[in-house]
Coordinates of C-alpha atoms (C1' of nucleotides) in Angstrom, one line a residue:
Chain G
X1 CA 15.7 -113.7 27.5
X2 CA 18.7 -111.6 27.1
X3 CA 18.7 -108.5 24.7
X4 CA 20.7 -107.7 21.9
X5 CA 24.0 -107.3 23.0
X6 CA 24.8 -104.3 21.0
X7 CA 21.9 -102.4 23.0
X8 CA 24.0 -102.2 25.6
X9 CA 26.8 -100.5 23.6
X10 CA 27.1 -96.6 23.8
X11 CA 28.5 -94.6 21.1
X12 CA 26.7 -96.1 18.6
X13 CA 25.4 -94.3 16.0
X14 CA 21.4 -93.8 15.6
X15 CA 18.8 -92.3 13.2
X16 CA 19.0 -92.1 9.6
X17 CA 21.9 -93.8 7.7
X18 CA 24.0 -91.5 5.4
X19 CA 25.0 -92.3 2.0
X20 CA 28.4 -93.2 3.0
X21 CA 26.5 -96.1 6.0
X22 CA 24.8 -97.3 3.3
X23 CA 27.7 -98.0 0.7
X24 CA 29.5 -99.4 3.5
X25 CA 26.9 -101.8 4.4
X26 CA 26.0 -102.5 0.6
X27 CA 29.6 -103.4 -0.3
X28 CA 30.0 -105.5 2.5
X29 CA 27.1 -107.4 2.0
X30 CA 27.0 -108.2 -1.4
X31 CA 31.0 -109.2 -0.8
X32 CA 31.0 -110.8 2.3
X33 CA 26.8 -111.6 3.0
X34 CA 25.8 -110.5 6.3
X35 CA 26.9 -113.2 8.2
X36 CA 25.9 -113.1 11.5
X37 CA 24.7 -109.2 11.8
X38 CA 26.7 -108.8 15.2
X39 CA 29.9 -108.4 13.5
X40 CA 28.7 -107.2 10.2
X41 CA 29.3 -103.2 11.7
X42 CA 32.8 -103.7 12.6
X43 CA 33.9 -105.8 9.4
X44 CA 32.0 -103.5 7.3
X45 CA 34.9 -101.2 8.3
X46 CA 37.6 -103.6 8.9
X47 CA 37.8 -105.4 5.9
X48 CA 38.3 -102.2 4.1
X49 CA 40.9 -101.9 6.3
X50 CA 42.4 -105.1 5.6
X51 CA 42.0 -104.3 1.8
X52 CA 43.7 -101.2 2.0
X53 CA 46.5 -102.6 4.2
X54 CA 47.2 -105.7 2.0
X55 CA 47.6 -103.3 -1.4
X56 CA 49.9 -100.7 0.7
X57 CA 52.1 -103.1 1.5
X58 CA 52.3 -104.7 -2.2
X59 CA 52.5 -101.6 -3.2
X60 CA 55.7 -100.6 -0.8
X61 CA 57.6 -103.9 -2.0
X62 CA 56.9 -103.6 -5.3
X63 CA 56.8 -100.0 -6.2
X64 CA 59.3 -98.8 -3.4
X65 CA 60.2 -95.9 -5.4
X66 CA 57.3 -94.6 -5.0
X67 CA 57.3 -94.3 -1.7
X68 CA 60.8 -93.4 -1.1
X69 CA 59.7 -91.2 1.6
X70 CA 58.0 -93.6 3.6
X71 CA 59.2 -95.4 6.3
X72 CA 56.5 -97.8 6.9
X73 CA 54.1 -99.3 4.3
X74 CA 51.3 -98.4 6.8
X75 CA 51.8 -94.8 6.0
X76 CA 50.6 -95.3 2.5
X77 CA 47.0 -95.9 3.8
X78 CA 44.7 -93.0 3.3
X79 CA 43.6 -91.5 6.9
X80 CA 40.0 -92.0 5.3
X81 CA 40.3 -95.4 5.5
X82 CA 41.5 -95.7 8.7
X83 CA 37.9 -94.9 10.2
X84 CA 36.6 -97.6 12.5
X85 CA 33.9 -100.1 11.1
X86 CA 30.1 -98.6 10.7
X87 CA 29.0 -97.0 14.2
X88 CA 25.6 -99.2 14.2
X89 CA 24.2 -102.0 16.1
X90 CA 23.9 -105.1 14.2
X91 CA 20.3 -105.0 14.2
X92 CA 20.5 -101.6 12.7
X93 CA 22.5 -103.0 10.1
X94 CA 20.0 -105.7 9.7
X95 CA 17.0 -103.3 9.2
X96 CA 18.7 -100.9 6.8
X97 CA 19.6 -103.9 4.8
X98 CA 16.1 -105.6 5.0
X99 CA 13.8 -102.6 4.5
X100 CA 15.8 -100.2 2.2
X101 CA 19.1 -101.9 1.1
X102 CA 18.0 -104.8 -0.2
X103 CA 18.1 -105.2 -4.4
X104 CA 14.9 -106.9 -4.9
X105 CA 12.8 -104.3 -3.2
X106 CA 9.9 -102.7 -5.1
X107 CA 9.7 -98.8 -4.8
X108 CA 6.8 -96.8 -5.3
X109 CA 3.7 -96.4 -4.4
X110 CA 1.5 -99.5 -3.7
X111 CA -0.8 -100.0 -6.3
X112 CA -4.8 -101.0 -5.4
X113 CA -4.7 -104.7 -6.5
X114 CA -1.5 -104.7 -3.6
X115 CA -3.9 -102.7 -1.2
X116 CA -6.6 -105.2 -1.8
X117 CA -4.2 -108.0 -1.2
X118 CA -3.1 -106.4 2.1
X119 CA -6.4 -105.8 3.5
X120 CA -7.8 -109.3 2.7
X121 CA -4.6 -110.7 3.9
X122 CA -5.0 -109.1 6.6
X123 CA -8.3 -110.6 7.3
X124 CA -6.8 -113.8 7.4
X125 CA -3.4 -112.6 9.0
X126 CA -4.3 -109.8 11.7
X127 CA -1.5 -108.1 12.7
X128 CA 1.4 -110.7 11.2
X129 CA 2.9 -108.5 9.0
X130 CA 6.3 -110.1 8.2
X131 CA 3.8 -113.5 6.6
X132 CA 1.4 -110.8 4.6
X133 CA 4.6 -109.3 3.1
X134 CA 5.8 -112.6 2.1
X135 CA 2.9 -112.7 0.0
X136 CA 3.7 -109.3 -1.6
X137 CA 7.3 -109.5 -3.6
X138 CA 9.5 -106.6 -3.0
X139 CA 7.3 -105.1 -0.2
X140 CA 8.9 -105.7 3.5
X141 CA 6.5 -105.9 6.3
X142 CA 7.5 -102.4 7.4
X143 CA 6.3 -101.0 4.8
X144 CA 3.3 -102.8 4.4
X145 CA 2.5 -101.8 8.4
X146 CA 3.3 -98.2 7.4
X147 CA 0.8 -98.7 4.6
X148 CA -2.1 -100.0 6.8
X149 CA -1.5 -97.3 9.5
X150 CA -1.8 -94.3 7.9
X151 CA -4.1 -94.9 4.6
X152 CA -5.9 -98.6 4.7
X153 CA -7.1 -97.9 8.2
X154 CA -8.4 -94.6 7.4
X155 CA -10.0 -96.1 3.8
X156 CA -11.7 -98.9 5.6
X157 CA -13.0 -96.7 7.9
X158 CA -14.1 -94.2 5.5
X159 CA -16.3 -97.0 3.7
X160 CA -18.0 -98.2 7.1
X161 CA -15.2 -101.2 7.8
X162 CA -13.6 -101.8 10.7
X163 CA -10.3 -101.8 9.9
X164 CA -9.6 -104.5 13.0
X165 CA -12.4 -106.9 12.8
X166 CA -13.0 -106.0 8.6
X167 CA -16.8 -106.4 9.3
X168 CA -19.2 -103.1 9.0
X169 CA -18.8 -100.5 11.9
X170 CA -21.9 -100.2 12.3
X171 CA -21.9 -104.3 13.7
X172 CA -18.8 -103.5 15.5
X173 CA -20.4 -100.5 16.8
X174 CA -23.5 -102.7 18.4
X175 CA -21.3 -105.3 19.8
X176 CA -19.7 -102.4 22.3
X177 CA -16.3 -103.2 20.7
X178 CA -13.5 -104.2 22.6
X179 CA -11.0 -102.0 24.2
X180 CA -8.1 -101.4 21.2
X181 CA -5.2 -102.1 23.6
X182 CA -1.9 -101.1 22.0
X183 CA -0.3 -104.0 23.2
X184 CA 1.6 -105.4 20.2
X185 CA -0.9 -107.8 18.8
X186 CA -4.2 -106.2 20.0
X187 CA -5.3 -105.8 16.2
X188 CA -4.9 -109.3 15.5
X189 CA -6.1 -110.5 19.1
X190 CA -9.4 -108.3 18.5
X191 CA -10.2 -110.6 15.7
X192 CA -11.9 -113.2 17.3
X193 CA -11.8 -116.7 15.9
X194 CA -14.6 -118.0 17.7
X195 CA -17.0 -115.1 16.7
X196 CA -17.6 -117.1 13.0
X197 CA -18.6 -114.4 11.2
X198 CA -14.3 -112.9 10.8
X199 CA -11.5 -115.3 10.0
X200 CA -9.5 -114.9 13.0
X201 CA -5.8 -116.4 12.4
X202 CA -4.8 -118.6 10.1
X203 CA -4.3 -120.9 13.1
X204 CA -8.2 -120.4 13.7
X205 CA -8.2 -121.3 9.8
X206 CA -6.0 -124.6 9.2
X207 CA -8.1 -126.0 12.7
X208 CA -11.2 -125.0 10.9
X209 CA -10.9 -126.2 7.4
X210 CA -9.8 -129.3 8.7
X211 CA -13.5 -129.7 9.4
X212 CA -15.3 -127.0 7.1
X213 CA -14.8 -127.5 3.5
X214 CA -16.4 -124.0 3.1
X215 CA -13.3 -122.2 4.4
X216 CA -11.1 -124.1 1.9
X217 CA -12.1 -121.4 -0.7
X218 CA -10.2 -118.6 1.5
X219 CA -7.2 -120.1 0.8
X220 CA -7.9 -121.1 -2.9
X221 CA -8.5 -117.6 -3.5
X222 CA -5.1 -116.6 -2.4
X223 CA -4.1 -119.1 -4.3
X224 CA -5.0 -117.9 -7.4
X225 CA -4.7 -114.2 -6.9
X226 CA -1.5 -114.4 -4.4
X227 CA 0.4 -117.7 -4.0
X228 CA 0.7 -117.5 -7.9
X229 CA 3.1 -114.5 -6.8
X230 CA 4.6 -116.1 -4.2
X231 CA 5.4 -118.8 -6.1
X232 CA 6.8 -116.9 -8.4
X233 CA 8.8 -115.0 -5.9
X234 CA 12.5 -115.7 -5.8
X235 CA 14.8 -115.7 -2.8
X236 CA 16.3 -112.4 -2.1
X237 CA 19.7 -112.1 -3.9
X238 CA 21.5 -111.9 -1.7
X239 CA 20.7 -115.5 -0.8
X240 CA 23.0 -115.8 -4.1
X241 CA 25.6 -113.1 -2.8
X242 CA 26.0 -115.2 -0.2
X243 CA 26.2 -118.2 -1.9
X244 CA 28.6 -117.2 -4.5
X245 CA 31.1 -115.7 -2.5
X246 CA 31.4 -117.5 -0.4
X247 CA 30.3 -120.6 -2.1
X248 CA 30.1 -122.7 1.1
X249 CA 27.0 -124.7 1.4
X250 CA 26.5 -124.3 5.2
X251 CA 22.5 -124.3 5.8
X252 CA 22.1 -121.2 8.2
X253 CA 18.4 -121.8 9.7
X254 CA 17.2 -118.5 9.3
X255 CA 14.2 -118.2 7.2
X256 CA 15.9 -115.0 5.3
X257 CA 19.1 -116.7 4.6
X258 CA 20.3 -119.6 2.6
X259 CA 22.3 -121.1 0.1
X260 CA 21.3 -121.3 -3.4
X261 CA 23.4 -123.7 -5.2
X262 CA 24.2 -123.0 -9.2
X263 CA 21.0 -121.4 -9.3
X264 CA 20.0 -119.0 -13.0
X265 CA 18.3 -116.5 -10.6
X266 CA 19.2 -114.4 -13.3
X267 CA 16.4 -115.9 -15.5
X268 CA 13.8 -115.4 -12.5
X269 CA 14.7 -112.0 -11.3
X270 CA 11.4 -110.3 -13.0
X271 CA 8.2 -111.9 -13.4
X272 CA 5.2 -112.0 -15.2
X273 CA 3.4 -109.7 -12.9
X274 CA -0.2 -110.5 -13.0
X275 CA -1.5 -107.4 -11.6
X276 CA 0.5 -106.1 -14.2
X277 CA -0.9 -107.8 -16.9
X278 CA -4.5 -107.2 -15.1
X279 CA -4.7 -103.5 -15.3
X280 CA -3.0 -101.2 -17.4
X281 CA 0.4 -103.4 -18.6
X282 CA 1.9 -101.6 -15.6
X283 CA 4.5 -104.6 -15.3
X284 CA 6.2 -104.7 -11.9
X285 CA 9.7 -105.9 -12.4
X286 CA 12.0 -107.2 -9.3
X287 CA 15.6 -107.3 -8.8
X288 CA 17.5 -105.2 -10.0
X289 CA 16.9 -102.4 -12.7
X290 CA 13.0 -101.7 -12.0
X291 CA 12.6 -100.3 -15.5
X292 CA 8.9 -101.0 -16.5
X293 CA 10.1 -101.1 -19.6
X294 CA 12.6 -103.6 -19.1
X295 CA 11.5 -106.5 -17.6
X296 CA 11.3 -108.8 -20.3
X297 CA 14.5 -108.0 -21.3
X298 CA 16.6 -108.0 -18.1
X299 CA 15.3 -111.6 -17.5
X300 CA 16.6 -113.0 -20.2
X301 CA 19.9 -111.9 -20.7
X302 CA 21.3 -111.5 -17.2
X303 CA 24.2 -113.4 -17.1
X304 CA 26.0 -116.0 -14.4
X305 CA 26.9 -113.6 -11.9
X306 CA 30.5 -113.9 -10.7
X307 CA 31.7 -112.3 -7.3
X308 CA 33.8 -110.1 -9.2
X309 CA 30.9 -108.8 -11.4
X310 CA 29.3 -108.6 -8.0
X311 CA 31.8 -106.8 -5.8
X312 CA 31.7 -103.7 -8.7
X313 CA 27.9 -103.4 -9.9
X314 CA 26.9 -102.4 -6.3
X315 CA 26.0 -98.7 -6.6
X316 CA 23.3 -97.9 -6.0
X317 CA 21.6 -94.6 -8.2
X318 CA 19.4 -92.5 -6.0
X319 CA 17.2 -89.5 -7.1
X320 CA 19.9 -87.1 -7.5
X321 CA 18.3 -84.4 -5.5
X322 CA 17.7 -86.1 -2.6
X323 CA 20.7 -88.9 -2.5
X324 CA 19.7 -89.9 1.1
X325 CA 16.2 -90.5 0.4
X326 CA 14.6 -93.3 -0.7
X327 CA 12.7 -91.7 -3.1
X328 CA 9.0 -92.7 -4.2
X329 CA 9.5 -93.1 -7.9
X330 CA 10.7 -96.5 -9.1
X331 CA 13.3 -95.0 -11.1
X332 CA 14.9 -93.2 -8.1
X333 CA 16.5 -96.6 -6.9
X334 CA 17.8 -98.8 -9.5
X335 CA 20.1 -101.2 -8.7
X336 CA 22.5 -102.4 -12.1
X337 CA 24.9 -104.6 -13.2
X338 CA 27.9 -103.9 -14.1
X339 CA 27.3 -102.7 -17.7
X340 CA 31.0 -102.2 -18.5
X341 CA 31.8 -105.7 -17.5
X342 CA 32.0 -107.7 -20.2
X343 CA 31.0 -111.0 -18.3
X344 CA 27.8 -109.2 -17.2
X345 CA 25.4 -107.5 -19.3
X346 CA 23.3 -104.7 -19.6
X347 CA 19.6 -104.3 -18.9
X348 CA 19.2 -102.9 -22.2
X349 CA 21.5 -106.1 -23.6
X350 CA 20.6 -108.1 -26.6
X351 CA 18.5 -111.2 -26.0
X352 CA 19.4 -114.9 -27.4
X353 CA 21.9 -117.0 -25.5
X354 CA 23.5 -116.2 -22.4
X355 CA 27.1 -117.0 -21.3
X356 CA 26.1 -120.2 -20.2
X357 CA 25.1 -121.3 -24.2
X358 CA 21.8 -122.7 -22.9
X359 CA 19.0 -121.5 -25.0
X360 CA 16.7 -118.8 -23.5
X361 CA 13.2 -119.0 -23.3
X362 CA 10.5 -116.5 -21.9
X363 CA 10.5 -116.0 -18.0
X364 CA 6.6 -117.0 -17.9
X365 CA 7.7 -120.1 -19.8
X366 CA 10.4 -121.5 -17.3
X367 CA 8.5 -120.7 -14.4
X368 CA 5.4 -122.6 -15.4
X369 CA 7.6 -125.6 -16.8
X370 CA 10.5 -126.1 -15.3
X371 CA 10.8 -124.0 -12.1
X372 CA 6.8 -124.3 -10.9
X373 CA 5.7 -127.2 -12.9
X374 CA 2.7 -126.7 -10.0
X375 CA 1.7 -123.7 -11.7
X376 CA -1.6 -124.2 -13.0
X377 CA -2.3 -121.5 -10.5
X378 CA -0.9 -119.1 -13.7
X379 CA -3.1 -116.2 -15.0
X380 CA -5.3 -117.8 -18.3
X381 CA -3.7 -117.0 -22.6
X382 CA -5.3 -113.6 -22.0
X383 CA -3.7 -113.0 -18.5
X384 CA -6.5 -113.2 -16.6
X385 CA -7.1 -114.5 -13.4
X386 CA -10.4 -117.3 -13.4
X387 CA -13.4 -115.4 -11.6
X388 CA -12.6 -114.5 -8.1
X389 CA -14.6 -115.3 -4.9
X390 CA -16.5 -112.4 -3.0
X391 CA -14.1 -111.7 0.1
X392 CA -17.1 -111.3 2.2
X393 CA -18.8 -114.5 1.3
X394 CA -15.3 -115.9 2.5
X395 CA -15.9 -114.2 5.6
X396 CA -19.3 -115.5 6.1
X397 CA -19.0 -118.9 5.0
X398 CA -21.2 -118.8 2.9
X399 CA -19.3 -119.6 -0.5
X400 CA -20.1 -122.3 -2.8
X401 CA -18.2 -124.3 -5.1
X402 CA -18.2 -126.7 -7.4
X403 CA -16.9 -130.5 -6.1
X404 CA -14.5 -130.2 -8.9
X405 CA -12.8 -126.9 -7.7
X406 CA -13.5 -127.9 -3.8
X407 CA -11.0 -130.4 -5.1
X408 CA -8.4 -128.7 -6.7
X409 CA -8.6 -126.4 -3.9
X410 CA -7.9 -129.1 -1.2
X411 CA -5.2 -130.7 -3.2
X412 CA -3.5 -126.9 -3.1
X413 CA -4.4 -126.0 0.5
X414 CA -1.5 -127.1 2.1
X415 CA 0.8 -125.2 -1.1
X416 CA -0.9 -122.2 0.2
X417 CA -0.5 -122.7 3.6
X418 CA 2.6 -124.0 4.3
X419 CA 4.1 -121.3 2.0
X420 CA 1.8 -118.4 3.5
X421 CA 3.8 -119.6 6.9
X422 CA 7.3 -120.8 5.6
X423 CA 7.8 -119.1 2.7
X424 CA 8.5 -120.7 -0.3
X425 CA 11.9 -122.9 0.4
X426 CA 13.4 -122.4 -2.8
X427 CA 16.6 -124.1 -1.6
X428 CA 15.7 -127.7 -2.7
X429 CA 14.3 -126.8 -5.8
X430 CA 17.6 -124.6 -6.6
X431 CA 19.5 -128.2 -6.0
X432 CA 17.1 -129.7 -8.2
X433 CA 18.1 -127.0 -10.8
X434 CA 21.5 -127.5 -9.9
X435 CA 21.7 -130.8 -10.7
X436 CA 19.8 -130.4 -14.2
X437 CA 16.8 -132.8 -12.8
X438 CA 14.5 -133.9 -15.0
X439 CA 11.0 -132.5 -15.2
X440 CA 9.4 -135.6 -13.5
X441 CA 12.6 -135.5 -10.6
X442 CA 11.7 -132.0 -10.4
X443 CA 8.2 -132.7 -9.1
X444 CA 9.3 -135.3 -7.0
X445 CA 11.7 -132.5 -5.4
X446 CA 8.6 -130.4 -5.0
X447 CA 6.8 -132.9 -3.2
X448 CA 9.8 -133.7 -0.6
X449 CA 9.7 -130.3 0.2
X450 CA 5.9 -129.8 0.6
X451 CA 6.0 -132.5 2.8
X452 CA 9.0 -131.4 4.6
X453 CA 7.4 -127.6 4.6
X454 CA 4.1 -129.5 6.0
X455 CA 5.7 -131.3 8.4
X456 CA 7.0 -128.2 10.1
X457 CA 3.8 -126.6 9.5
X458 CA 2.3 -129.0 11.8
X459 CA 4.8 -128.7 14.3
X460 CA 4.6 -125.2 14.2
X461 CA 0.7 -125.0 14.9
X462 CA 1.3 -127.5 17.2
X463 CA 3.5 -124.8 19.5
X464 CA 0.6 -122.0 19.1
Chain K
dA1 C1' 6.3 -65.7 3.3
dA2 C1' 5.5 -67.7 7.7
dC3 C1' 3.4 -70.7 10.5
dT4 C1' 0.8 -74.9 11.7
dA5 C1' -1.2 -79.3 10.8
dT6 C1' -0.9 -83.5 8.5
dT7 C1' 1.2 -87.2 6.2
dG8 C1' 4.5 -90.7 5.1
dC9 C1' 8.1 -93.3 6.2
dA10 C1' 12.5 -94.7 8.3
dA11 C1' 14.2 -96.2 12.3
dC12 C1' 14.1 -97.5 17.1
dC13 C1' 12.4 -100.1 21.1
dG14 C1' 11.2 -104.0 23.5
dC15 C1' 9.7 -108.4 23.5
dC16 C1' 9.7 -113.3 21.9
dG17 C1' 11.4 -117.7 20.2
dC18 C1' 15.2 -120.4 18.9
dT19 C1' 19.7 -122.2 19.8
dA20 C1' 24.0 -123.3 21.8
dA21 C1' 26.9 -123.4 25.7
Chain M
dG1 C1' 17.3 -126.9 33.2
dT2 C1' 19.3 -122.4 32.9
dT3 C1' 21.4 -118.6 30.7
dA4 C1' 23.1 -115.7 27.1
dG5 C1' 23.3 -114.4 22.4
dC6 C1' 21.0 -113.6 18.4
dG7 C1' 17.5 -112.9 14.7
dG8 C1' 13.1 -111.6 14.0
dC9 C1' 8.7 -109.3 14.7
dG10 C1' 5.2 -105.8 15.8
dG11 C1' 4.4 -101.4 18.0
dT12 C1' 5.7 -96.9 18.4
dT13 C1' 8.3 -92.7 17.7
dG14 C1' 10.6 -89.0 15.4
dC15 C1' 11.3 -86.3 11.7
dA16 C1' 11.3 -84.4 7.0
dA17 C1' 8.2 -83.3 3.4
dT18 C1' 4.0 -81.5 2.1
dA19 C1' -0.5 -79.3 2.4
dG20 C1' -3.3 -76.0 4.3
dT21 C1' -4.2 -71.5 6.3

DNA sequence: AACTATTGCAACCGCCGCTAA
DNA sequence: GTTAGCGGCGGTTGCAATAGT
């Protein structure tokens, strides 16, 4: 199939992105949306240009005075704007959006109840990184691969686990393991899905629960300990950028794009993090302003966002001694909202009413009523999670349960499925929202899409 | 202080699947 | 049916920061 166009293209810039790739890239974004990432490059420049060209001349008719010694309105545009769009590939563009750019990205170090995730996930998974970071909000796939490579390999290892089968090296070690190739999905090819003691894919899975209820319990766990967050996960904002600036309703087919119609995202955009909750309070708010502290607060008084609100509350504030880093700490990458805008608000705004007059109510409680009314998958009163299931039994089949779980587990199997492959499509139930459904409508929109979601489940294990 | 080794992570490379012409 | 364009994914590399000597 044909490459990238753009790979062909010299001159183009490589290696780390400045500060000044980055704002260009982030304005045009969360202005514009990405679009199709081909052009985004030269109309992340262009449009500046534009901007800058259409005010010079307004300015030269209105204010001529000013520019009596001017010939030509195009003279009035500074020579630093006259700088060609930015000098990256779109696929460039696209990564330094996805794994750094992005607003809803969590920074900091990953915490063990996200390393457990990851290396049960990966159990399931193998190598498919993009589906395990689905399952982790604000973590892209690159980051959980970094992640694996250089410290969960080396900690499985150290306790006598194979990081590429997950059973005991010392097994491995008498089966004469197979030849790690590095071709690009050895790891998850190694697992073997036939071998019945390791969960090969989730391929392997679906064909086998189908026929072993004892496998079920794999993906009830995840249920409760993961799919609650990836129910709870919203779509990236700038799914709303998009949306709202545009304010088209095309339905782009790409799984990391689409519209969200009228949706309060602002209400969603931090969450009731279980792990949180689980170990130390340590809540880890999304979206925006990753203030521990401020979670609670930011979710309920973030106002209807407005593409002007938008197009101003992009900057971004980086750890000041190392602007073109990333930084480590969650504090040295806040994304805010316009605080000085009096149509938006403040993370540290007062809570009540939003702009929109509707009563607020706790995050927790919109998502478990109105947003997931499927969500008995929530954390108990105390915040705890109901008893877990021993990974290795999962692995071994040899897990028990009662028939009353076995059935709540079924009836959620293909949630946790289809979502672990599709991600959660958030579109119809933003409609739903949209159009002010009724609890009971909003279930019936959930179930359209489960069975829409399942229907291309099928068709895509059908194609493996 | 200087050098080397290690680590962590951002970014690139190359391939694949999907889609439209 | 073929081809090209594109987005996406996983493997790999390169480099800056850090630790160790």
């Amino acid at each position: 199939m044909g490459r990238h166009s753009c790979c062909y293209k010299q001159k183009l810039r490589k290696g780390l992105w400045s500060p000044e790739e980055d704002e260009k890239l982030m304005n045009h974004i969360t202005k514009h949306g990405h679009g199709c990432w081909s052009t985004v490059p030269k109309l992340a420049g262009t449009i500046k240009i534009l901007n800058t060209l259409f005010f010079s001349i307004i300015h030269f008719h209105c204010f001529p005075f000013l520019s009596k010694n001017t010939s030509s309105p195009s003279l009035l545009i500074p020579a630093q704007l006259m700088v060609a769009g930015l000098q990256r590939c779109g696929k460039s563009c696209r990564l330094r959006w996805i794994n750094y750019l992005r607003p809803d990205l969590k920074r900091g170090a990953f915490s063990q109840e996200e390393e457990d995730l990851i290396i049960e996930l990966h159990a399931v998974l193998g190598n498919r990184w993009s589906q395990i970071a689905t399952r982790l909000p604000g973590r892209t796939d690159n980051e959980i691969k970094n992640l694996w490579n250089s410290s969960i390999k080396k900690k499985l290892r150290q306790k006598g686990i194979d990081p590429n089968t997950h059973k005991p090296l010392a097994e491995v070690d008498r089966k004469s393991a197979p030849t790690i190739s590095t071709e690009r999905t050895s790891e998850s090819s190694d697992i073997d899905p036939s071998s019945g003691s390791a969960i090969g894919n989730l391929n392997h899975l679906l064909s086998e629960t189908a026929q072993s209820p004892e496998l079920l319990p794999v993906l009830g766990k995840h249920r409760k300990e993961t799919t609650s967050l990836a129910h709870l996960r919203v779509p990236p904002k700038e799914l709303f950028l998009d949306q709202l600036v545009s304010g088209h309703d095309n339905l782009p087919s790409s799984r990391s794009t689409g519209p969200i119609p009228n949706f309060p995202f602002q209400q969603l955009m931090c969450y009731s993090n279980e792990f949180g909750s689980k170990h130390g309070g340590s809540t880890n708010s999304l979206w925006f302003n990753q203030n521990e502290s401020s979670c609670s607060t930011i979710s309920t008084v973030m106002p209807p966002v407005s593409p002007s609100t938008l197009s101003t509350s992009t900057g971004i504030n980086r750890s000041p001694d190392n602007p073109n880093s990333g930084g480590t700490g969650i504090q040295s990458n806040q994304f805010y909202w316009d605080t000085n805008n009096p149509s938006s608000s403040s993370s540290k705004g007062s809570s009540g009413s939003n702009s929109l007059g509707f009563e607020l109510q706790s995050t927790s409680s919109i998502l478990e009523n109105s947003i997931f009314p499927w969500t008995d998958l929530s954390p108990d009163k105390n915040g705890h999670l109901e008893e877990e299931l021993k990974w290795p039994d999962l692995l071994h089949g040899t897990f028990t349960d009662t028939p009353a779980t076995m059935q709540n587990l079924s009836q959620s199997l293909y949630e946790d499925v289809v979502k672990a492959e599709s991600q959660f499509n958030m579109e119809g139930l933003c409609a739903a929202w949209s159009q002010n459904l009724q609890p009971q409508q909003h279930l019936q929109v959930v179930s359209d899409l489960y069975d829409k979601d399942l229907q291309r489940m099928s068709l895509s294990f059908e194609n493996i």
